[in-house]
Amino acid sequence: DAKTTQPPSMDCAEGRAANLPCNHSTISGNEYVYWYRQIHSQGPQYIIHGLKNNETNEMASLIITEDRKSSTLILPHATLRDTAVYYCIVYPYQAGTALIFGKGTTLSVSS
Amino acid sequence: EAGVTQSPTHLIKTRGQQATLRCSPISGHTSVYWYQQALGLGLQFLLWYDEGEERNRGNFPPRFSGRQFPNYSSELNVNALELEDSALYLCASSLSGWGETQYFGPGTRLLVL
């Protein structure tokens, strides 16, 4: 079972920041927080991951709370192409571990 | 840099037949993972190959099998196809080692009639 809880859906206006929350209250010390997204019928796309520090790359920012029990993915300027299902996954630092996908959050960006 | 590639993009088979799906990992990656995404369901882990060996498998019957070649590409074989095998089959690759990021291909959509 997925160890994360995400809202089933969110809406965002184009050009605004999209903030996607994720709860992972049972996360272990050796588990990373990973974010992927899946645009309809395509393979999941890796977005970003982190352990305990905030992370930023060209796609998004990841904010992890100090107790590591929750995190927020931030898309700073959402576009229509960001409409997708976003998955938050806890992933242990362990060889060959499978990713366990939950139901994710469906983000709908509208103009 | 080329990403993970999969072939074919679509495959139509009839019940009882065998299907073969192929995956080429990102250059330098030695681990290949296979996942199944049935319609309306989440991604389910099928198999993990690393350095030519099957290292782990998910909760799927033995008719789901595969192999990894010396160039690290991989094949997934599904024997005795059943209607419920209709799904998007996704391949991911990663550097071998601990907790490496998995990168996914575009998938093969299998339809069993």
PDB file of C-alpha atoms in Angstrom:
ATOM      1  CA  ASP A   1       0.000   0.000   0.000  1.00  0.00           C
ATOM      2  CA  ALA A   2       1.053   3.547  -0.669  1.00  0.00           C
ATOM      3  CA  LYS A   3       2.452   5.309   2.387  1.00  0.00           C
ATOM      4  CA  THR A   4       1.267   8.712   1.223  1.00  0.00           C
ATOM      5  CA  THR A   5      -2.011  10.621   1.272  1.00  0.00           C
ATOM      6  CA  GLN A   6      -2.858  13.189  -1.382  1.00  0.00           C
ATOM      7  CA  PRO A   7      -6.024  15.103  -2.227  1.00  0.00           C
ATOM      8  CA  PRO A   8      -7.771  13.464  -5.197  1.00  0.00           C
ATOM      9  CA  SER A   9      -8.026  16.644  -7.237  1.00  0.00           C
ATOM     10  CA  MET A  10      -6.958  20.279  -7.384  1.00  0.00           C
ATOM     11  CA  ASP A  11      -7.575  23.187  -9.732  1.00  0.00           C
ATOM     12  CA  CYS A  12      -5.170  25.954 -10.660  1.00  0.00           C
ATOM     13  CA  ALA A  13      -5.370  28.973 -12.932  1.00  0.00           C
ATOM     14  CA  GLU A  14      -2.790  29.227 -15.667  1.00  0.00           C
ATOM     15  CA  GLY A  15       0.170  31.347 -14.625  1.00  0.00           C
ATOM     16  CA  ARG A  16      -0.455  30.877 -10.927  1.00  0.00           C
ATOM     17  CA  ALA A  17       1.561  28.675  -8.605  1.00  0.00           C
ATOM     18  CA  ALA A  18       0.243  25.182  -8.024  1.00  0.00           C
ATOM     19  CA  ASN A  19       0.904  23.834  -4.536  1.00  0.00           C
ATOM     20  CA  LEU A  20       0.319  20.100  -4.224  1.00  0.00           C
ATOM     21  CA  PRO A  21       0.365  18.695  -0.671  1.00  0.00           C
ATOM     22  CA  CYS A  22       1.336  15.214   0.449  1.00  0.00           C
ATOM     23  CA  ASN A  23       1.182  13.559   3.855  1.00  0.00           C
ATOM     24  CA  HIS A  24       3.660  10.813   4.708  1.00  0.00           C
ATOM     25  CA  SER A  25       3.454  10.595   8.472  1.00  0.00           C
ATOM     26  CA  THR A  26       5.054   7.116   8.692  1.00  0.00           C
ATOM     27  CA  ILE A  27       8.103   7.954   6.604  1.00  0.00           C
ATOM     28  CA  SER A  28      11.329   6.296   7.753  1.00  0.00           C
ATOM     29  CA  GLY A  29      14.722   7.893   8.063  1.00  0.00           C
ATOM     30  CA  ASN A  30      16.079   6.224   4.928  1.00  0.00           C
ATOM     31  CA  GLU A  31      13.116   7.098   2.712  1.00  0.00           C
ATOM     32  CA  TYR A  32      13.153   9.837   0.131  1.00  0.00           C
ATOM     33  CA  VAL A  33      10.109  11.777  -1.037  1.00  0.00           C
ATOM     34  CA  TYR A  34       9.720  11.474  -4.798  1.00  0.00           C
ATOM     35  CA  TRP A  35       7.291  13.208  -7.134  1.00  0.00           C
ATOM     36  CA  TYR A  36       6.258  11.947 -10.545  1.00  0.00           C
ATOM     37  CA  ARG A  37       3.493  13.034 -12.860  1.00  0.00           C
ATOM     38  CA  GLN A  38       1.579  11.185 -15.538  1.00  0.00           C
ATOM     39  CA  ILE A  39      -0.084  12.912 -18.416  1.00  0.00           C
ATOM     40  CA  HIS A  40      -2.920  10.871 -19.850  1.00  0.00           C
ATOM     41  CA  SER A  41      -1.761   7.463 -21.113  1.00  0.00           C
ATOM     42  CA  GLN A  42       1.920   8.386 -21.077  1.00  0.00           C
ATOM     43  CA  GLY A  43       4.723   7.030 -18.917  1.00  0.00           C
ATOM     44  CA  PRO A  44       5.255   8.746 -15.549  1.00  0.00           C
ATOM     45  CA  GLN A  45       7.659  11.653 -15.665  1.00  0.00           C
ATOM     46  CA  TYR A  46      10.142  12.183 -12.849  1.00  0.00           C
ATOM     47  CA  ILE A  47       9.843  15.661 -11.332  1.00  0.00           C
ATOM     48  CA  ILE A  48      11.948  15.988  -8.196  1.00  0.00           C
ATOM     49  CA  HIS A  49      12.962  14.229  -4.993  1.00  0.00           C
ATOM     50  CA  GLY A  50      14.377  15.090  -1.585  1.00  0.00           C
ATOM     51  CA  LEU A  51      15.339  13.649   1.766  1.00  0.00           C
ATOM     52  CA  LYS A  52      14.979  16.440   4.288  1.00  0.00           C
ATOM     53  CA  ASN A  53      16.166  19.636   2.659  1.00  0.00           C
ATOM     54  CA  ASN A  54      14.087  21.721   0.280  1.00  0.00           C
ATOM     55  CA  GLU A  55      14.949  21.096  -3.345  1.00  0.00           C
ATOM     56  CA  THR A  56      14.484  23.064  -6.556  1.00  0.00           C
ATOM     57  CA  ASN A  57      15.064  22.211 -10.183  1.00  0.00           C
ATOM     58  CA  GLU A  58      13.929  23.580 -13.520  1.00  0.00           C
ATOM     59  CA  MET A  59      10.504  21.988 -13.177  1.00  0.00           C
ATOM     60  CA  ALA A  60       9.481  22.489  -9.568  1.00  0.00           C
ATOM     61  CA  SER A  61      10.327  23.059  -5.929  1.00  0.00           C
ATOM     62  CA  LEU A  62       9.885  20.556  -3.122  1.00  0.00           C
ATOM     63  CA  ILE A  63       9.293  21.748   0.416  1.00  0.00           C
ATOM     64  CA  ILE A  64       9.622  19.094   3.152  1.00  0.00           C
ATOM     65  CA  THR A  65       8.555  19.899   6.697  1.00  0.00           C
ATOM     66  CA  GLU A  66      11.154  19.663   9.427  1.00  0.00           C
ATOM     67  CA  ASP A  67       9.553  16.531  10.917  1.00  0.00           C
ATOM     68  CA  ARG A  68       9.394  15.067   7.366  1.00  0.00           C
ATOM     69  CA  LYS A  69       5.781  14.036   7.836  1.00  0.00           C
ATOM     70  CA  SER A  70       4.514  16.105   4.933  1.00  0.00           C
ATOM     71  CA  SER A  71       5.714  17.867   1.836  1.00  0.00           C
ATOM     72  CA  THR A  72       4.506  20.251  -0.860  1.00  0.00           C
ATOM     73  CA  LEU A  73       5.332  20.235  -4.548  1.00  0.00           C
ATOM     74  CA  ILE A  74       5.283  23.705  -6.045  1.00  0.00           C
ATOM     75  CA  LEU A  75       4.911  24.408  -9.761  1.00  0.00           C
ATOM     76  CA  PRO A  76       5.732  28.135  -9.785  1.00  0.00           C
ATOM     77  CA  HIS A  77       3.876  29.160 -12.943  1.00  0.00           C
ATOM     78  CA  ALA A  78       1.426  26.461 -13.994  1.00  0.00           C
ATOM     79  CA  THR A  79       0.597  26.043 -17.672  1.00  0.00           C
ATOM     80  CA  LEU A  80      -2.079  24.008 -19.421  1.00  0.00           C
ATOM     81  CA  ARG A  81       0.581  21.372 -20.129  1.00  0.00           C
ATOM     82  CA  ASP A  82       0.964  20.788 -16.388  1.00  0.00           C
ATOM     83  CA  THR A  83      -2.501  19.193 -16.280  1.00  0.00           C
ATOM     84  CA  ALA A  84      -1.715  15.656 -15.104  1.00  0.00           C
ATOM     85  CA  VAL A  85      -1.924  13.182 -12.228  1.00  0.00           C
ATOM     86  CA  TYR A  86       0.788  13.926  -9.686  1.00  0.00           C
ATOM     87  CA  TYR A  87       2.129  11.131  -7.505  1.00  0.00           C
ATOM     88  CA  CYS A  88       3.955  11.574  -4.225  1.00  0.00           C
ATOM     89  CA  ILE A  89       5.946   8.463  -3.330  1.00  0.00           C
ATOM     90  CA  VAL A  90       8.189   7.549  -0.410  1.00  0.00           C
ATOM     91  CA  TYR A  91      11.100   5.522  -1.717  1.00  0.00           C
ATOM     92  CA  PRO A  92      13.703   3.856   0.476  1.00  0.00           C
ATOM     93  CA  TYR A  93      17.409   4.140  -0.119  1.00  0.00           C
ATOM     94  CA  GLN A  94      17.576   0.474  -1.031  1.00  0.00           C
ATOM     95  CA  ALA A  95      18.601  -1.381  -4.142  1.00  0.00           C
ATOM     96  CA  GLY A  96      15.887  -2.301  -6.600  1.00  0.00           C
ATOM     97  CA  THR A  97      12.910  -1.148  -4.619  1.00  0.00           C
ATOM     98  CA  ALA A  98       9.737  -0.837  -6.609  1.00  0.00           C
ATOM     99  CA  LEU A  99       7.918   2.455  -6.674  1.00  0.00           C
ATOM    100  CA  ILE A 100       4.510   2.167  -5.002  1.00  0.00           C
ATOM    101  CA  PHE A 101       2.067   4.491  -6.706  1.00  0.00           C
ATOM    102  CA  GLY A 102      -1.083   5.590  -4.926  1.00  0.00           C
ATOM    103  CA  LYS A 103      -3.998   7.346  -6.576  1.00  0.00           C
ATOM    104  CA  GLY A 104      -2.226  10.703  -6.802  1.00  0.00           C
ATOM    105  CA  THR A 105      -3.693  14.164  -7.260  1.00  0.00           C
ATOM    106  CA  THR A 106      -5.314  15.142 -10.538  1.00  0.00           C
ATOM    107  CA  LEU A 107      -4.238  18.729 -11.202  1.00  0.00           C
ATOM    108  CA  SER A 108      -6.372  20.632 -13.672  1.00  0.00           C
ATOM    109  CA  VAL A 109      -4.893  23.865 -14.991  1.00  0.00           C
ATOM    110  CA  SER A 110      -7.322  26.163 -16.756  1.00  0.00           C
ATOM    111  CA  SER A 111      -6.986  29.433 -18.635  1.00  0.00           C
TER     112      SER A 111
ATOM    113  CA  GLU B   1      20.454  12.016 -24.163  1.00  0.00           C
ATOM    114  CA  ALA B   2      17.896   9.456 -25.306  1.00  0.00           C
ATOM    115  CA  GLY B   3      15.351   8.351 -22.767  1.00  0.00           C
ATOM    116  CA  VAL B   4      13.892   4.923 -22.145  1.00  0.00           C
ATOM    117  CA  THR B   5      12.363   3.498 -25.295  1.00  0.00           C
ATOM    118  CA  GLN B   6       9.727   0.790 -25.606  1.00  0.00           C
ATOM    119  CA  SER B   7       8.336  -1.163 -28.512  1.00  0.00           C
ATOM    120  CA  PRO B   8       5.824  -1.684 -29.871  1.00  0.00           C
ATOM    121  CA  THR B   9       3.656   1.267 -28.855  1.00  0.00           C
ATOM    122  CA  HIS B  10       0.502  -0.778 -29.305  1.00  0.00           C
ATOM    123  CA  LEU B  11      -0.068  -4.532 -29.438  1.00  0.00           C
ATOM    124  CA  ILE B  12      -3.280  -6.443 -30.092  1.00  0.00           C
ATOM    125  CA  LYS B  13      -3.475 -10.132 -29.232  1.00  0.00           C
ATOM    126  CA  THR B  14      -6.163 -12.708 -28.676  1.00  0.00           C
ATOM    127  CA  ARG B  15      -6.734 -14.689 -25.521  1.00  0.00           C
ATOM    128  CA  GLY B  16      -4.278 -17.568 -25.112  1.00  0.00           C
ATOM    129  CA  GLN B  17      -1.564 -16.031 -27.271  1.00  0.00           C
ATOM    130  CA  GLN B  18       1.833 -14.810 -26.112  1.00  0.00           C
ATOM    131  CA  ALA B  19       2.990 -11.190 -26.105  1.00  0.00           C
ATOM    132  CA  THR B  20       6.569  -9.903 -26.142  1.00  0.00           C
ATOM    133  CA  LEU B  21       7.322  -6.333 -25.127  1.00  0.00           C
ATOM    134  CA  ARG B  22      10.726  -4.678 -25.405  1.00  0.00           C
ATOM    135  CA  CYS B  23      12.555  -1.979 -23.489  1.00  0.00           C
ATOM    136  CA  SER B  24      15.838  -0.158 -24.014  1.00  0.00           C
ATOM    137  CA  PRO B  25      17.140   1.661 -20.938  1.00  0.00           C
ATOM    138  CA  ILE B  26      18.891   4.992 -20.780  1.00  0.00           C
ATOM    139  CA  SER B  27      22.543   4.632 -21.740  1.00  0.00           C
ATOM    140  CA  GLY B  28      24.578   3.727 -18.652  1.00  0.00           C
ATOM    141  CA  HIS B  29      21.608   2.362 -16.728  1.00  0.00           C
ATOM    142  CA  THR B  30      21.817  -1.302 -15.771  1.00  0.00           C
ATOM    143  CA  SER B  31      18.559  -1.777 -13.864  1.00  0.00           C
ATOM    144  CA  VAL B  32      15.252  -2.259 -15.635  1.00  0.00           C
ATOM    145  CA  TYR B  33      11.841  -2.353 -13.949  1.00  0.00           C
ATOM    146  CA  TRP B  34       8.523  -3.415 -15.458  1.00  0.00           C
ATOM    147  CA  TYR B  35       5.156  -2.100 -14.260  1.00  0.00           C
ATOM    148  CA  GLN B  36       1.567  -2.794 -15.297  1.00  0.00           C
ATOM    149  CA  GLN B  37      -1.128  -0.123 -15.320  1.00  0.00           C
ATOM    150  CA  ALA B  38      -4.554  -1.572 -15.967  1.00  0.00           C
ATOM    151  CA  LEU B  39      -7.360   0.814 -16.892  1.00  0.00           C
ATOM    152  CA  GLY B  40      -8.459   2.798 -13.878  1.00  0.00           C
ATOM    153  CA  LEU B  41      -5.879   1.176 -11.629  1.00  0.00           C
ATOM    154  CA  GLY B  42      -2.535   2.322 -10.314  1.00  0.00           C
ATOM    155  CA  LEU B  43       0.853   1.188 -11.470  1.00  0.00           C
ATOM    156  CA  GLN B  44       1.723  -2.265 -10.165  1.00  0.00           C
ATOM    157  CA  PHE B  45       5.315  -3.517  -9.971  1.00  0.00           C
ATOM    158  CA  LEU B  46       5.992  -6.584 -12.108  1.00  0.00           C
ATOM    159  CA  LEU B  47       9.721  -7.351 -12.355  1.00  0.00           C
ATOM    160  CA  TRP B  48      13.171  -5.939 -11.667  1.00  0.00           C
ATOM    161  CA  TYR B  49      16.264  -6.899 -13.641  1.00  0.00           C
ATOM    162  CA  ASP B  50      19.796  -5.866 -12.839  1.00  0.00           C
ATOM    163  CA  GLU B  51      23.033  -6.959 -14.482  1.00  0.00           C
ATOM    164  CA  GLY B  52      21.202  -9.634 -16.456  1.00  0.00           C
ATOM    165  CA  GLU B  53      19.495 -11.257 -13.493  1.00  0.00           C
ATOM    166  CA  GLU B  54      15.920 -11.176 -12.219  1.00  0.00           C
ATOM    167  CA  ARG B  55      16.249  -9.633  -8.754  1.00  0.00           C
ATOM    168  CA  ASN B  56      12.651  -9.239  -7.634  1.00  0.00           C
ATOM    169  CA  ARG B  57       9.119  -9.735  -8.862  1.00  0.00           C
ATOM    170  CA  GLY B  58       5.750  -8.418  -7.833  1.00  0.00           C
ATOM    171  CA  ASN B  59       2.572 -10.343  -7.100  1.00  0.00           C
ATOM    172  CA  PHE B  60       2.006 -11.636 -10.609  1.00  0.00           C
ATOM    173  CA  PRO B  61       1.706 -15.235 -11.879  1.00  0.00           C
ATOM    174  CA  PRO B  62       4.659 -17.033 -13.489  1.00  0.00           C
ATOM    175  CA  ARG B  63       3.225 -16.536 -16.970  1.00  0.00           C
ATOM    176  CA  PHE B  64       4.675 -13.027 -16.658  1.00  0.00           C
ATOM    177  CA  SER B  65       8.376 -13.431 -17.256  1.00  0.00           C
ATOM    178  CA  GLY B  66      11.236 -11.701 -18.947  1.00  0.00           C
ATOM    179  CA  ARG B  67      14.914 -11.350 -19.367  1.00  0.00           C
ATOM    180  CA  GLN B  68      17.667  -8.799 -19.612  1.00  0.00           C
ATOM    181  CA  PHE B  69      20.256  -8.925 -22.328  1.00  0.00           C
ATOM    182  CA  PRO B  70      24.011  -8.161 -22.100  1.00  0.00           C
ATOM    183  CA  ASN B  71      23.349  -4.655 -23.470  1.00  0.00           C
ATOM    184  CA  TYR B  72      20.869  -4.166 -20.567  1.00  0.00           C
ATOM    185  CA  SER B  73      17.812  -4.035 -22.786  1.00  0.00           C
ATOM    186  CA  SER B  74      14.945  -6.150 -21.586  1.00  0.00           C
ATOM    187  CA  GLU B  75      11.987  -8.198 -22.764  1.00  0.00           C
ATOM    188  CA  LEU B  76       8.735  -8.858 -20.968  1.00  0.00           C
ATOM    189  CA  ASN B  77       6.859 -11.977 -22.035  1.00  0.00           C
ATOM    190  CA  VAL B  78       3.272 -12.641 -21.131  1.00  0.00           C
ATOM    191  CA  ASN B  79       2.112 -16.191 -21.901  1.00  0.00           C
ATOM    192  CA  ALA B  80      -1.411 -17.542 -22.123  1.00  0.00           C
ATOM    193  CA  LEU B  81      -2.891 -14.064 -22.388  1.00  0.00           C
ATOM    194  CA  GLU B  82      -6.085 -13.321 -20.505  1.00  0.00           C
ATOM    195  CA  LEU B  83      -8.521 -10.478 -21.109  1.00  0.00           C
ATOM    196  CA  GLU B  84      -7.492  -8.811 -17.844  1.00  0.00           C
ATOM    197  CA  ASP B  85      -3.900  -8.550 -19.091  1.00  0.00           C
ATOM    198  CA  SER B  86      -5.044  -5.626 -21.206  1.00  0.00           C
ATOM    199  CA  ALA B  87      -3.087  -2.707 -19.796  1.00  0.00           C
ATOM    200  CA  LEU B  88      -0.347  -0.165 -20.313  1.00  0.00           C
ATOM    201  CA  TYR B  89       3.007  -1.831 -19.646  1.00  0.00           C
ATOM    202  CA  LEU B  90       5.693   0.546 -18.506  1.00  0.00           C
ATOM    203  CA  CYS B  91       9.415   0.056 -18.359  1.00  0.00           C
ATOM    204  CA  ALA B  92      11.708   2.143 -16.168  1.00  0.00           C
ATOM    205  CA  SER B  93      15.473   2.189 -15.873  1.00  0.00           C
ATOM    206  CA  SER B  94      17.915   3.381 -13.254  1.00  0.00           C
ATOM    207  CA  LEU B  95      21.575   3.317 -12.460  1.00  0.00           C
ATOM    208  CA  SER B  96      22.393   0.182 -10.559  1.00  0.00           C
ATOM    209  CA  GLY B  97      22.776   0.722  -6.891  1.00  0.00           C
ATOM    210  CA  TRP B  98      20.926   2.048  -3.951  1.00  0.00           C
ATOM    211  CA  GLY B  99      17.804   4.158  -4.247  1.00  0.00           C
ATOM    212  CA  GLU B 100      18.502   5.431  -7.741  1.00  0.00           C
ATOM    213  CA  THR B 101      15.841   7.447  -9.555  1.00  0.00           C
ATOM    214  CA  GLN B 102      13.733   5.437 -11.988  1.00  0.00           C
ATOM    215  CA  TYR B 103      12.989   6.990 -15.376  1.00  0.00           C
ATOM    216  CA  PHE B 104      10.029   5.690 -17.355  1.00  0.00           C
ATOM    217  CA  GLY B 105       9.472   4.984 -21.005  1.00  0.00           C
ATOM    218  CA  PRO B 106       6.290   5.834 -22.918  1.00  0.00           C
ATOM    219  CA  GLY B 107       4.782   2.376 -22.447  1.00  0.00           C
ATOM    220  CA  THR B 108       3.281  -0.364 -24.585  1.00  0.00           C
ATOM    221  CA  ARG B 109      -0.487  -0.588 -24.658  1.00  0.00           C
ATOM    222  CA  LEU B 110      -1.547  -4.228 -24.858  1.00  0.00           C
ATOM    223  CA  LEU B 111      -5.084  -5.115 -25.819  1.00  0.00           C
ATOM    224  CA  VAL B 112      -6.226  -8.710 -25.424  1.00  0.00           C
ATOM    225  CA  LEU B 113      -9.360  -9.652 -27.341  1.00  0.00           C
TER     226      LEU B 113
END
